[in-house]
Short mmCIF file of the C-alpha atoms (twelve columns), coordinates in Angstrom:
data_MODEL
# 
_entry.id   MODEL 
# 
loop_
_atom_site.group_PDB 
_atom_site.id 
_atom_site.type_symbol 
_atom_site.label_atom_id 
_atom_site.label_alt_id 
_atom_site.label_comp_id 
_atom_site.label_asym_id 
_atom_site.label_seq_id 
_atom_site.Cartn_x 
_atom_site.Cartn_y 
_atom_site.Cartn_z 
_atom_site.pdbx_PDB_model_num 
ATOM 1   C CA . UNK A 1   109.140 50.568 65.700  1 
ATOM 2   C CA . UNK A 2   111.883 48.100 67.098  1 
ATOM 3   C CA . UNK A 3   114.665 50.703 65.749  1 
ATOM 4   C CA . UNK A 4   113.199 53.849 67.722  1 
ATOM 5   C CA . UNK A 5   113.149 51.744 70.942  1 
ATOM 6   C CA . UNK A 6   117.078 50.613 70.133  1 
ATOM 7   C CA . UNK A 7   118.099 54.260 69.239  1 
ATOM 8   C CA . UNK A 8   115.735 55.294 72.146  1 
ATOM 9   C CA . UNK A 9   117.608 52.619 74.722  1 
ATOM 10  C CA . UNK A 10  121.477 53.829 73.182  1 
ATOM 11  C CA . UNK A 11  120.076 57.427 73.627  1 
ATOM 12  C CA . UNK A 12  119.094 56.855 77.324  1 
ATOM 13  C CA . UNK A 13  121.725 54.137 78.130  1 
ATOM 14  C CA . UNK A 14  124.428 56.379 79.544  1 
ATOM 15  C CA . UNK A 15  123.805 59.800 79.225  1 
ATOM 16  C CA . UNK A 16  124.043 60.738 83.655  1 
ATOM 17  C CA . UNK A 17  127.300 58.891 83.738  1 
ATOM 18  C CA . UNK A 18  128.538 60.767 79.922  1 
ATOM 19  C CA . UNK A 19  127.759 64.421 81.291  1 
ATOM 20  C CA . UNK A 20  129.321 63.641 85.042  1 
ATOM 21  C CA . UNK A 21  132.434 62.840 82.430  1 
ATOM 22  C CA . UNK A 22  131.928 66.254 80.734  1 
ATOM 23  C CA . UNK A 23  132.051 67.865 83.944  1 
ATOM 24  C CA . UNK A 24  135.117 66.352 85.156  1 
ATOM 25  C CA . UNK A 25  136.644 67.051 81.608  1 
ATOM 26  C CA . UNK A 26  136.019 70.329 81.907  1 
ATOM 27  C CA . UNK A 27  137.841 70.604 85.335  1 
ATOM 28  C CA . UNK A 28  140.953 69.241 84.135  1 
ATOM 29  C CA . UNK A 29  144.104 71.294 82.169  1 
ATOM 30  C CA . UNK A 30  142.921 69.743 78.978  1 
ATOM 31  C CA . UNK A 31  139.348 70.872 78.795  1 
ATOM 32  C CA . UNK A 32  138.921 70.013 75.089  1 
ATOM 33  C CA . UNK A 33  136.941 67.119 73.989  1 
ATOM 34  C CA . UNK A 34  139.889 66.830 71.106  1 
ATOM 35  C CA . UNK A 35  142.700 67.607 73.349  1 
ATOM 36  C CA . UNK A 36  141.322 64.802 76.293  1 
ATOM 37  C CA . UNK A 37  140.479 62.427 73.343  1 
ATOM 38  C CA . UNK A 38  144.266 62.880 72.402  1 
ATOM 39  C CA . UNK A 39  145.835 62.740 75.701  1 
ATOM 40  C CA . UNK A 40  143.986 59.370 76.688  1 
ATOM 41  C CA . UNK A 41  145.394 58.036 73.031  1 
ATOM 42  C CA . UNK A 42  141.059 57.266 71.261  1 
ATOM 43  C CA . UNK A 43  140.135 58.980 68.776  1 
ATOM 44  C CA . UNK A 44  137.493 61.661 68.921  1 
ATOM 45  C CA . UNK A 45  134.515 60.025 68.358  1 
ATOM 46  C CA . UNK A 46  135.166 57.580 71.332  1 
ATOM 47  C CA . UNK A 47  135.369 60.120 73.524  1 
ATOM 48  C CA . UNK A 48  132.626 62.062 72.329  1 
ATOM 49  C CA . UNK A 49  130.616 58.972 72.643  1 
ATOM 50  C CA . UNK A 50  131.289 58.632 75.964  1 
ATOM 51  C CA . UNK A 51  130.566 62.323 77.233  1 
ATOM 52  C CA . UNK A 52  127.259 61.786 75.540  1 
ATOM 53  C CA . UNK A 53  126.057 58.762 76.537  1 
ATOM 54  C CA . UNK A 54  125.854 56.764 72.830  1 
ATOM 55  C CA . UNK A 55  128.875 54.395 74.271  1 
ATOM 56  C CA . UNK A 56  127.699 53.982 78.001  1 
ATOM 57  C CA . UNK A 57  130.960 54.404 80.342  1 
ATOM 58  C CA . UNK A 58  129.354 51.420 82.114  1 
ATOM 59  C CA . UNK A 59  130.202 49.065 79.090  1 
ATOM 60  C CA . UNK A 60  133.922 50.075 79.078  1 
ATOM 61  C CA . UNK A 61  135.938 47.140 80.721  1 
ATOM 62  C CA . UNK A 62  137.311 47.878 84.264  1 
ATOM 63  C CA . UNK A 63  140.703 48.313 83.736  1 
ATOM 64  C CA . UNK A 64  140.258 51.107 81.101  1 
ATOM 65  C CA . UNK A 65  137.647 52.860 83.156  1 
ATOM 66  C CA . UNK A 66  140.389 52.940 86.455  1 
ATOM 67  C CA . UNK A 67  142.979 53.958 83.990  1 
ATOM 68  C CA . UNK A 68  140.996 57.073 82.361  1 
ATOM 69  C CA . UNK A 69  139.773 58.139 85.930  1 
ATOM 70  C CA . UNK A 70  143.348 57.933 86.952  1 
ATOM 71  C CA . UNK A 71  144.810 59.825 84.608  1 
ATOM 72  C CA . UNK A 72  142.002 62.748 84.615  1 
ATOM 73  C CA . UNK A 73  143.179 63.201 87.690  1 
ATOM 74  C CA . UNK A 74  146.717 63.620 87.050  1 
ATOM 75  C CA . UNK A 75  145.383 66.165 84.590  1 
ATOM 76  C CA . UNK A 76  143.736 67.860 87.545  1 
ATOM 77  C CA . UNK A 77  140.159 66.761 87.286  1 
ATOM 78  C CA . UNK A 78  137.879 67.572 90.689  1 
ATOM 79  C CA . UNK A 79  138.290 64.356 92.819  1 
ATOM 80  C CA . UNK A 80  134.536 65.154 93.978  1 
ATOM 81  C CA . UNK A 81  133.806 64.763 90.193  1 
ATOM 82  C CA . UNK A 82  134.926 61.726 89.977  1 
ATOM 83  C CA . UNK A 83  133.713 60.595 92.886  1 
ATOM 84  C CA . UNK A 84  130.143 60.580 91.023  1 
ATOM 85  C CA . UNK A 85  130.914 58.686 88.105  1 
ATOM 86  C CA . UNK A 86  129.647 55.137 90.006  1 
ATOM 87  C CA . UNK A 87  126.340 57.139 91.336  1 
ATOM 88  C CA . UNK A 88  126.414 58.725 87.745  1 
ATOM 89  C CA . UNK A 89  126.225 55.085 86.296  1 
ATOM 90  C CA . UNK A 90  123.954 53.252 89.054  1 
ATOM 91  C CA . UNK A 91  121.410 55.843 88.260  1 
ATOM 92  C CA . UNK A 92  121.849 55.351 84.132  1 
ATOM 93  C CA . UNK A 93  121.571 51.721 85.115  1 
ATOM 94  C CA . UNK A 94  117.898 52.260 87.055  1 
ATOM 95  C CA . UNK A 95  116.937 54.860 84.318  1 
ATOM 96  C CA . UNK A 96  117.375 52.530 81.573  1 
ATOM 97  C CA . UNK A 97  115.977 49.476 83.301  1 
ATOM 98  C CA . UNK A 98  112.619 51.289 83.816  1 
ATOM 99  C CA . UNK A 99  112.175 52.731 80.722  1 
ATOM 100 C CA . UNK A 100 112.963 49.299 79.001  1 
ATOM 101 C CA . UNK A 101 111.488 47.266 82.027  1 
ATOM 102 C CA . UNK A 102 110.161 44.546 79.730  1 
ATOM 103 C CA . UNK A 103 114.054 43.888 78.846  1 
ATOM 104 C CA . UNK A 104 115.313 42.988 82.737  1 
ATOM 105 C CA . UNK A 105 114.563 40.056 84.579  1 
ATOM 106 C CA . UNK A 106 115.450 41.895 87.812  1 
ATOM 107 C CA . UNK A 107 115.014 45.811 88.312  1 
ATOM 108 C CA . UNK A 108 117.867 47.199 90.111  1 
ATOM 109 C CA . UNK A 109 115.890 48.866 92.766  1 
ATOM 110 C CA . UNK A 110 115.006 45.250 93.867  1 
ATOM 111 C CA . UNK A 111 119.100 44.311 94.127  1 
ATOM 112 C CA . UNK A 112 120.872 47.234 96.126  1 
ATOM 113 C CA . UNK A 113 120.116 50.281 97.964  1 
ATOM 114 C CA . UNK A 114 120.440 53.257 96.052  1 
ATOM 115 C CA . UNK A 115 122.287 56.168 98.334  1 
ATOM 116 C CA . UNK A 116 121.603 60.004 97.814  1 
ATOM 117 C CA . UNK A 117 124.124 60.376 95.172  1 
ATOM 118 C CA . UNK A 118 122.424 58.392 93.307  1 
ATOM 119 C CA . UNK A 119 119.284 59.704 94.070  1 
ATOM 120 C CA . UNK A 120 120.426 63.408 92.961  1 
ATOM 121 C CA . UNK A 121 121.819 61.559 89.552  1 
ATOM 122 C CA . UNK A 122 118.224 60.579 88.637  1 
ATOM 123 C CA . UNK A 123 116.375 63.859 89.603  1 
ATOM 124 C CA . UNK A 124 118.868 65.333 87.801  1 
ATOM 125 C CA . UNK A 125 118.063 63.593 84.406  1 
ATOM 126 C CA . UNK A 126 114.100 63.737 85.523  1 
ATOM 127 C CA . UNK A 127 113.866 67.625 86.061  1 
ATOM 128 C CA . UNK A 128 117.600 69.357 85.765  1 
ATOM 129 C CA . UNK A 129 118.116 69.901 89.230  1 
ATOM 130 C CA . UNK A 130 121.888 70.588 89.612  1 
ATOM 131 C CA . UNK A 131 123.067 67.485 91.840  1 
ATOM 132 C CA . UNK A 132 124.530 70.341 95.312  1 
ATOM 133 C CA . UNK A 133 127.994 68.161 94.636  1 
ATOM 134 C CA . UNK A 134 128.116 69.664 91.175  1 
ATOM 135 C CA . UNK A 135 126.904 73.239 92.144  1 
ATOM 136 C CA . UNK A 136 129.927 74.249 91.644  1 
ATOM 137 C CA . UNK A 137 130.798 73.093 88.388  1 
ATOM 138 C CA . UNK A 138 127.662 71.910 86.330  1 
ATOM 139 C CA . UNK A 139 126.632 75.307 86.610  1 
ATOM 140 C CA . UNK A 140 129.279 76.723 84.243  1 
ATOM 141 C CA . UNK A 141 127.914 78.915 81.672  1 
ATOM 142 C CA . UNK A 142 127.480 77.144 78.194  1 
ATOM 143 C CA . UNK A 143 126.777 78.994 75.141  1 
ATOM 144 C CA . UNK A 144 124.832 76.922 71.573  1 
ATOM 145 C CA . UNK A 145 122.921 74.058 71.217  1 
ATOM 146 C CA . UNK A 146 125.131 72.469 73.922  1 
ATOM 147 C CA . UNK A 147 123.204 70.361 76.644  1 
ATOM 148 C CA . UNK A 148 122.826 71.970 80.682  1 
ATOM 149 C CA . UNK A 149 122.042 69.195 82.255  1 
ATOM 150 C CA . UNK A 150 121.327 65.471 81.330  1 
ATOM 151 C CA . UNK A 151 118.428 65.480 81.099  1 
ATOM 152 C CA . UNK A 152 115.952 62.846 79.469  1 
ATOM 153 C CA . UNK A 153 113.578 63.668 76.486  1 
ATOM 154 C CA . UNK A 154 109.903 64.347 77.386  1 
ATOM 155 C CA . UNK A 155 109.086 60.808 75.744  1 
ATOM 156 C CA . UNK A 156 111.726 58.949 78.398  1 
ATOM 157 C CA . UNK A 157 110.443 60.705 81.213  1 
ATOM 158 C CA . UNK A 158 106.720 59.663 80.421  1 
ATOM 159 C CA . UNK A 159 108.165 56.666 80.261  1 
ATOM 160 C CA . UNK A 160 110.445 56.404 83.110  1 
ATOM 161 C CA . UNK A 161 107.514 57.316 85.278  1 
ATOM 162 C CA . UNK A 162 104.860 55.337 83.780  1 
ATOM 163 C CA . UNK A 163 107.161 52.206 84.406  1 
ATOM 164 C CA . UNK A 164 108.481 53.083 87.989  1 
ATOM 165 C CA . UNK A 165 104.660 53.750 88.731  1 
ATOM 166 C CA . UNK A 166 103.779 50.153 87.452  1 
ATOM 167 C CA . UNK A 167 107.035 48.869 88.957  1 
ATOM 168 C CA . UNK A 168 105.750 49.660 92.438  1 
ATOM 169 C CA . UNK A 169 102.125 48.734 91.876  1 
ATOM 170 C CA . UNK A 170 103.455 45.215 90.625  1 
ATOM 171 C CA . UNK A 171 105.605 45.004 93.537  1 
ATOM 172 C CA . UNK A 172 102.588 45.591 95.761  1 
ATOM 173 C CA . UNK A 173 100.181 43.524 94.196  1 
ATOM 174 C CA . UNK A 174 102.702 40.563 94.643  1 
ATOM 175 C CA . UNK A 175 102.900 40.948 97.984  1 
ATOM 176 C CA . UNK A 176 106.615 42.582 98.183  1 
ATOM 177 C CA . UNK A 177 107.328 45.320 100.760 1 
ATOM 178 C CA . UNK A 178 110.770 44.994 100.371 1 
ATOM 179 C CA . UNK A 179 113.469 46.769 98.201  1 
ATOM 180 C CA . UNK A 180 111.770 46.883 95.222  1 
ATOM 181 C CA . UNK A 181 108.379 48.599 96.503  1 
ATOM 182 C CA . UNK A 182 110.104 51.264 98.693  1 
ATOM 183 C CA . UNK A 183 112.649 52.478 96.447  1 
ATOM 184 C CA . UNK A 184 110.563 52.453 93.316  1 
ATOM 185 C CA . UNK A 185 107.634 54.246 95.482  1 
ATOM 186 C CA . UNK A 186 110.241 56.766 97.059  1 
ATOM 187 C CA . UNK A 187 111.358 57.607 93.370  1 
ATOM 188 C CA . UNK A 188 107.774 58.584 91.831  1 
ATOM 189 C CA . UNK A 189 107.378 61.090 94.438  1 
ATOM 190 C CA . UNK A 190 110.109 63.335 91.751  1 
ATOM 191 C CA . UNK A 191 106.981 63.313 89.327  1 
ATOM 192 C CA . UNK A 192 105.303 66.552 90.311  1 
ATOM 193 C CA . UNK A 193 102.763 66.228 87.791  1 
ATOM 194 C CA . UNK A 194 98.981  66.431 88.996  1 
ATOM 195 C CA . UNK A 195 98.004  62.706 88.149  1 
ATOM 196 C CA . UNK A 196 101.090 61.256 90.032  1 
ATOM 197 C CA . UNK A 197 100.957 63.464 92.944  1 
ATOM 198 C CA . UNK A 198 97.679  62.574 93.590  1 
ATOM 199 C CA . UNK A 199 98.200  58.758 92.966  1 
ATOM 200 C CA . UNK A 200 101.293 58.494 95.043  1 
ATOM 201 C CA . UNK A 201 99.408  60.967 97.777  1 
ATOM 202 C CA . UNK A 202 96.803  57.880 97.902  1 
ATOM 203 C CA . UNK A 203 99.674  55.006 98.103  1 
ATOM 204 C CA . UNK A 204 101.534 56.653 100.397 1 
ATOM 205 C CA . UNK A 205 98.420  57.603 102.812 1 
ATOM 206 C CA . UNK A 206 97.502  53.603 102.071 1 
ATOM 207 C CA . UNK A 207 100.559 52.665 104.620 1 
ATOM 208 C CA . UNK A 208 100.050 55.245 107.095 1 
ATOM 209 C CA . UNK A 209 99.545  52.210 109.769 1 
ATOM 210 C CA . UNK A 210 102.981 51.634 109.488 1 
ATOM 211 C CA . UNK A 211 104.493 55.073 110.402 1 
ATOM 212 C CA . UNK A 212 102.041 55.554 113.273 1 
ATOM 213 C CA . UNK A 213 103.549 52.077 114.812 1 
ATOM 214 C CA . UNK A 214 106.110 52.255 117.375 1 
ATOM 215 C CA . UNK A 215 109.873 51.436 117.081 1 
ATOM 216 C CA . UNK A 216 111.537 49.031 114.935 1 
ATOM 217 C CA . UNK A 217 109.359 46.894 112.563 1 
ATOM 218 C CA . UNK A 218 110.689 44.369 109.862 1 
ATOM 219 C CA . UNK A 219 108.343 47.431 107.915 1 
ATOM 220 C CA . UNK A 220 110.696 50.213 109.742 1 
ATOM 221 C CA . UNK A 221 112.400 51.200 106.402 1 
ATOM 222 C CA . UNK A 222 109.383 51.503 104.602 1 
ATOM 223 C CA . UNK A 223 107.718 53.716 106.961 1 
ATOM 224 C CA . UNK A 224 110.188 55.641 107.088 1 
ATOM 225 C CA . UNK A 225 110.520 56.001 103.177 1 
ATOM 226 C CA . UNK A 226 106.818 56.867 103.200 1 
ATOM 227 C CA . UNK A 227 107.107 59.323 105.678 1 
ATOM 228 C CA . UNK A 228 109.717 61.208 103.980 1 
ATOM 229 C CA . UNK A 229 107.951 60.794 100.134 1 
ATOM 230 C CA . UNK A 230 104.712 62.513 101.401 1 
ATOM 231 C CA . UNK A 231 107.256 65.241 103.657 1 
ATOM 232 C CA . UNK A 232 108.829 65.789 99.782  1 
ATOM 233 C CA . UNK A 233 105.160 66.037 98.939  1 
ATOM 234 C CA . UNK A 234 104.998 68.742 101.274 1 
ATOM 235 C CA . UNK A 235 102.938 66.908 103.619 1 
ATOM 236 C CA . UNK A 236 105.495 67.266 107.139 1 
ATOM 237 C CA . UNK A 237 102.892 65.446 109.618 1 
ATOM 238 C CA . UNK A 238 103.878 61.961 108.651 1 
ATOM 239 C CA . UNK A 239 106.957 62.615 109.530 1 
ATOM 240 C CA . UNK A 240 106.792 63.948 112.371 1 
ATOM 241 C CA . UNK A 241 104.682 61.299 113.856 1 
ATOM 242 C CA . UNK A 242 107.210 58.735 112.674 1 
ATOM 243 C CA . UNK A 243 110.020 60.334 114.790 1 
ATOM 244 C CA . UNK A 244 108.022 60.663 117.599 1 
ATOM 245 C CA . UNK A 245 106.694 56.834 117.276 1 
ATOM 246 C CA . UNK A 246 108.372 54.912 115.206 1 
ATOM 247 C CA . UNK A 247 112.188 56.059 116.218 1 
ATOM 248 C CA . UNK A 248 112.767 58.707 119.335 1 
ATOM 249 C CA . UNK A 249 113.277 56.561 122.055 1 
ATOM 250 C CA . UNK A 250 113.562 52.673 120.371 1 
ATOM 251 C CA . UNK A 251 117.506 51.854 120.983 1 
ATOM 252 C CA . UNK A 252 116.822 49.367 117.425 1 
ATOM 253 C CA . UNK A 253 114.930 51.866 115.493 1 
ATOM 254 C CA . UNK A 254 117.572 54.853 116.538 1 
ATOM 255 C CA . UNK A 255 120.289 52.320 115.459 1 
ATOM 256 C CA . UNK A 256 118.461 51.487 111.792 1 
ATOM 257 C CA . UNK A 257 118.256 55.341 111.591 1 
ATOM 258 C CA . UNK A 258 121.851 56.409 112.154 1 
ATOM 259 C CA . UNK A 259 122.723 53.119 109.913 1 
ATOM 260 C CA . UNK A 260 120.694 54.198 107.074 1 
ATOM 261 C CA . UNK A 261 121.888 58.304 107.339 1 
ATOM 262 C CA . UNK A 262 125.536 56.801 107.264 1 
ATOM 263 C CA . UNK A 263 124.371 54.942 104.526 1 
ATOM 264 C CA . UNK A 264 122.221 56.959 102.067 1 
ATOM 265 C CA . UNK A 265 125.159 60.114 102.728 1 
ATOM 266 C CA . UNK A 266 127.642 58.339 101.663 1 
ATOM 267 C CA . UNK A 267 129.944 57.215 104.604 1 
ATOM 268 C CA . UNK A 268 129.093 53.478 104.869 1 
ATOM 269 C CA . UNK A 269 131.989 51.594 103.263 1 
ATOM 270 C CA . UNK A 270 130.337 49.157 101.192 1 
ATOM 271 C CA . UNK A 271 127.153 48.696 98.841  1 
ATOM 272 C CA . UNK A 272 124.549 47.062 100.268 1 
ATOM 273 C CA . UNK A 273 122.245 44.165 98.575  1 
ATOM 274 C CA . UNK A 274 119.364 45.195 100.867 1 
ATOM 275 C CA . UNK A 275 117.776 46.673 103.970 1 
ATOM 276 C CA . UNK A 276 119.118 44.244 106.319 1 
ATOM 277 C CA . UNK A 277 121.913 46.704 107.402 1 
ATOM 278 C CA . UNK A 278 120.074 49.483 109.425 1 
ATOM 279 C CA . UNK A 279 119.912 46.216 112.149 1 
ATOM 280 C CA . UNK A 280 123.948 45.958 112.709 1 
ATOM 281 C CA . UNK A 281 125.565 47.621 115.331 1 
ATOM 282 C CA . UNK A 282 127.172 51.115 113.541 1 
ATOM 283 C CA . UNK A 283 130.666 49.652 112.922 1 
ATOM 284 C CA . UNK A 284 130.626 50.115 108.965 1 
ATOM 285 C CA . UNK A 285 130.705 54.178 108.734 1 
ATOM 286 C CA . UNK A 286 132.868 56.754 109.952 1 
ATOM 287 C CA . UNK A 287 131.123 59.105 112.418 1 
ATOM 288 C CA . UNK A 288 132.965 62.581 111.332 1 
ATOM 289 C CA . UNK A 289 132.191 61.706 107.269 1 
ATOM 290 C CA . UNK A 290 128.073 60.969 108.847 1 
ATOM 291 C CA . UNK A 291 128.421 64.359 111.076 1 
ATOM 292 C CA . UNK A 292 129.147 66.370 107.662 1 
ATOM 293 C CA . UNK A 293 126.329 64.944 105.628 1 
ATOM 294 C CA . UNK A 294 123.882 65.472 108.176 1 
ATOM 295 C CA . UNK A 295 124.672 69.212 108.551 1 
ATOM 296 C CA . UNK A 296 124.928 69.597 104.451 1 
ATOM 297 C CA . UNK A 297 121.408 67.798 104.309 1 
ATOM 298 C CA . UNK A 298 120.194 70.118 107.235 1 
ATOM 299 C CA . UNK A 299 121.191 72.931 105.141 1 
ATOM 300 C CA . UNK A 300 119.862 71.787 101.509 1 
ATOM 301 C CA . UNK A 301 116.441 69.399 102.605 1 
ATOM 302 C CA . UNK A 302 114.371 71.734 104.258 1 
ATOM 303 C CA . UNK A 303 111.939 69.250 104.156 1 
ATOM 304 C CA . UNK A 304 113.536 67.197 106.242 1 
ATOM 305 C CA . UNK A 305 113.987 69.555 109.188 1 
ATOM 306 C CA . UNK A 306 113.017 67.351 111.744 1 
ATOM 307 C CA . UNK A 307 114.525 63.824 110.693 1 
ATOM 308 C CA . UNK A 308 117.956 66.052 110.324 1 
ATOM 309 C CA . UNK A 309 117.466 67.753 113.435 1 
ATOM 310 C CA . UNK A 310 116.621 64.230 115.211 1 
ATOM 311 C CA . UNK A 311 119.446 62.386 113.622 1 
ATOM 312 C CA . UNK A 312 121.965 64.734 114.322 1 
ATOM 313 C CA . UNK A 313 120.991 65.006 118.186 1 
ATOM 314 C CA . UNK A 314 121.193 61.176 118.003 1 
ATOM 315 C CA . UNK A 315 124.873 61.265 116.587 1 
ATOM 316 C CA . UNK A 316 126.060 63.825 118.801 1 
ATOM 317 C CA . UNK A 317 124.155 62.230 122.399 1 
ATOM 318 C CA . UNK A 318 126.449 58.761 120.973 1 
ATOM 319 C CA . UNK A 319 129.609 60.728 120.035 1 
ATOM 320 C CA . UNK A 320 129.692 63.982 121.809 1 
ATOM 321 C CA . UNK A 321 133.025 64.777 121.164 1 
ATOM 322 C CA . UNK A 322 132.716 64.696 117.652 1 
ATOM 323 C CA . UNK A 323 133.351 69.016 117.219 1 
ATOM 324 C CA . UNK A 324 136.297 68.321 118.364 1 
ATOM 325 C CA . UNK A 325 137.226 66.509 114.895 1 
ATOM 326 C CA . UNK A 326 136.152 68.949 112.834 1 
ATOM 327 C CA . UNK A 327 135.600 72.717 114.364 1 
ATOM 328 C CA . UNK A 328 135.328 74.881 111.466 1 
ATOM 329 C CA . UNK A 329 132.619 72.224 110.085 1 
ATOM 330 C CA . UNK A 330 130.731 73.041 113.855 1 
ATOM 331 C CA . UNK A 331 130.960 76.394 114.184 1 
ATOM 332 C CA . UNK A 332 129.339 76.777 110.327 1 
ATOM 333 C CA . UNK A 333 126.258 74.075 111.743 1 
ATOM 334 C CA . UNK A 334 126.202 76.092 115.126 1 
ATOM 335 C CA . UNK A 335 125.543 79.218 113.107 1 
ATOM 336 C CA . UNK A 336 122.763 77.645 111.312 1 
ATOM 337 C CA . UNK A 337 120.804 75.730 113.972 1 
ATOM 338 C CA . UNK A 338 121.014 79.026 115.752 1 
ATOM 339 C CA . UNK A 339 119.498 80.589 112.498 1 
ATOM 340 C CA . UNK A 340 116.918 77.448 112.406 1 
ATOM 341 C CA . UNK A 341 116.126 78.178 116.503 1 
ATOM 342 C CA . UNK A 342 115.003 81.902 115.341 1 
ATOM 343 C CA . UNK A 343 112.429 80.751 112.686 1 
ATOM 344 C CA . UNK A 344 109.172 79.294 112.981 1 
ATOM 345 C CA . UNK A 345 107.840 75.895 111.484 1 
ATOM 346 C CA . UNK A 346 109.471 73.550 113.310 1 
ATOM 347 C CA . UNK A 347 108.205 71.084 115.552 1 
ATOM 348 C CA . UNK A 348 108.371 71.648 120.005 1 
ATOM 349 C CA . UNK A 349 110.568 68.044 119.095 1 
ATOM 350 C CA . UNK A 350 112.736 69.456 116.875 1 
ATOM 351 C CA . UNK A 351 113.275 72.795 118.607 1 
ATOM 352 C CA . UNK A 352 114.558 71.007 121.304 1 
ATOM 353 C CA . UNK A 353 116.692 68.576 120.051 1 
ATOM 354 C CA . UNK A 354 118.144 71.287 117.812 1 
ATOM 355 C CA . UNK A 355 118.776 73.502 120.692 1 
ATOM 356 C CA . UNK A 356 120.531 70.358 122.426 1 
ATOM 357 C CA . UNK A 357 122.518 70.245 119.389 1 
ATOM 358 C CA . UNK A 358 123.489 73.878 119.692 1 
ATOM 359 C CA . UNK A 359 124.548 73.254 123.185 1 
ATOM 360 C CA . UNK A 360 126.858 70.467 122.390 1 
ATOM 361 C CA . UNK A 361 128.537 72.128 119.458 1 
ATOM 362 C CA . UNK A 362 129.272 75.191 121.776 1 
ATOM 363 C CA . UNK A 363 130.795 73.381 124.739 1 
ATOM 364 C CA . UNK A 364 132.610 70.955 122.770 1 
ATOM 365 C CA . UNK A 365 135.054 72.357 120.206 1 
ATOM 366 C CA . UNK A 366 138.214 73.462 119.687 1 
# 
């Protein structure tokens, strides 16, 4: 019994991090696993170990990790490959640490804040959803008994969510609304199955008080994780009433909001421990790097119309000049909140807001 759960944990251990390796492999000028395995001077089985997971990157010492990165890209690897090996490894890291909770003192979704990278890491070993970073390359046609996607084992995903789900319970039950709760919470809401839908459809509906309250909280983030779990449930009303209530108009809460976008798209500069950022004035993310994320999420999270339509307004109302910077990048997003205006389904909020947007991406480029 103990062996299956060791050859279970080395199976699970770094498999995300192993395939984003494969990937980048492939996208160099030596796209062997022999010919790579030769060129970094390890012998096959090293590499092979790495690419699937049985010798987690995340145990290879620093140096040597900078140095193979390095040098893939001298042989031409895709820098945005590489880009996702630390997302590729965060979200090995919270995959194994659920599905061996009983191992870890302290989850990792209780010590930093996991950004959407990392997110699309984890769905991707959950259900095989193609990570829209990789589109491009993961999507390469593979012929045999060779893998698609990382993805976990039916066993490990039972598992995975059977932990996270008493992960967030726990949390609860001890009183934490913090880290911990929100993130594991946020994360059961990629089990589609019947049981957990309808579980998480009665947690999440359990902390409807706290969307429905206006402007910023110390509960802010977690409403607004709640709001947009049930709006992935396919349930858009919470959201909605947490734009209108618990951000549009609240100089704090419109701050958190544009902190946390910056954040959870990648252009904040450094990790963060906890939710304590969203309160700082934005000085720690670059404006053009947040104005591309939020019109690539506009574009790929229908779901979140209306939180992409409001934070965008927001960025643009702060930084209206901000088509100057990039004015291919705003006359693609003017084409497609045009496209947006002509459908239905939005709300009378976000029509507006978008067709504010629309207006400030027309009079202000280059």
């Amino acid at each position: 019994m103990a062996a299956r759960g060791v050859a279970r944990e080395r199976a699970a251990a770094g498999k995300v991090a192993g395939f984003v390796l494969r990937v980048a492999r492939e996208s160099t000028s030596v796209p062997t696993q022999a010919g790579m395995a030769e060129a970094m001077g390890v012998d096959l089985a090293t590499w092979q170990g790495w690419e699937t997971g049985r010798r987690p990157l995340a145990n290879v010492k620093a140096g040597a990790l900078l140095d193979i990165r390095r040098r893939l890209l001298a042989w031409g690897a895709d820098p945005g490959v590489l880009h996702l090996l630390d997302p590729a490894m965060d979200a090995d890291r919270v995959i194994t640490s659920t599905i061996h909770s009983e191992i870890h003192v302290r989850h990792p979704l209780a010590s930093w804040v996991h950004t959407r990278d990392t997110a699309h890491m984890i769905a991707w070993a959950l259900n095989g959803t193609v990570p829209p970073a990789l589109a491009r390359r993961a999507a390469t046609g593979r012929r045999g008994p060779v893998a698609k996607a990382p993805l976990l084992t039916a066993p490990d995903r039972e598992l995975f969510f059977a932990h996270l789900r008493e992960t967030a319970e726990s949390a609860s039950r001890d009183g934490d609304d913090g880290l911990l709760h929100r993130q594991s919470l946020y994360l059961c809401s990629y089990d589609r199955s019947p049981e957990m839908t309808s579980w998480m459809v009665r947690a999440l509906h359990g902390r409807r008080d706290l969307i429905s309250t206006r402007g910023w909280t110390p509960h802010w983030a977690i409403a607004r994780s709640t709001a947009a779990a049930l709006a992935r449930l396919g349930d858009q009303q919470p959201l909605t009433e947490f734009i209108e209530r618990g951000l549009a108009g609240d100089d704090a809460a419109e701050t958190a909001n544009l902190n946390y976008c910056s954040y959870w798209l990648g252009s904040f500069r450094e990790p963060q421990p906890d939710d304590g950022f969203m309160r700082h004035d934005p000085t720690s993310w670059e404006p053009v790097r947040l104005l591309r994320g939020l019109a690539a999420g506009l574009h790929q999270a229908p779901a979140y119309t209306d939180l992409y339509a409001h934070s965008l307004w927001a960025l643009l109302t702060i930084n209206p000049w901000l088509p100057l910077a990039d004015p291919a990048l705003s006359d693609r997003l003017a084409g497609h909140v045009a496209r947006l205006l002509d459908r239905d389904g939005t709300s009378p909020r976000a029509r507006g807001e978008l067709s504010s947007v629309h207006y400030v991406l027309r009079e202000n480029r280059g």
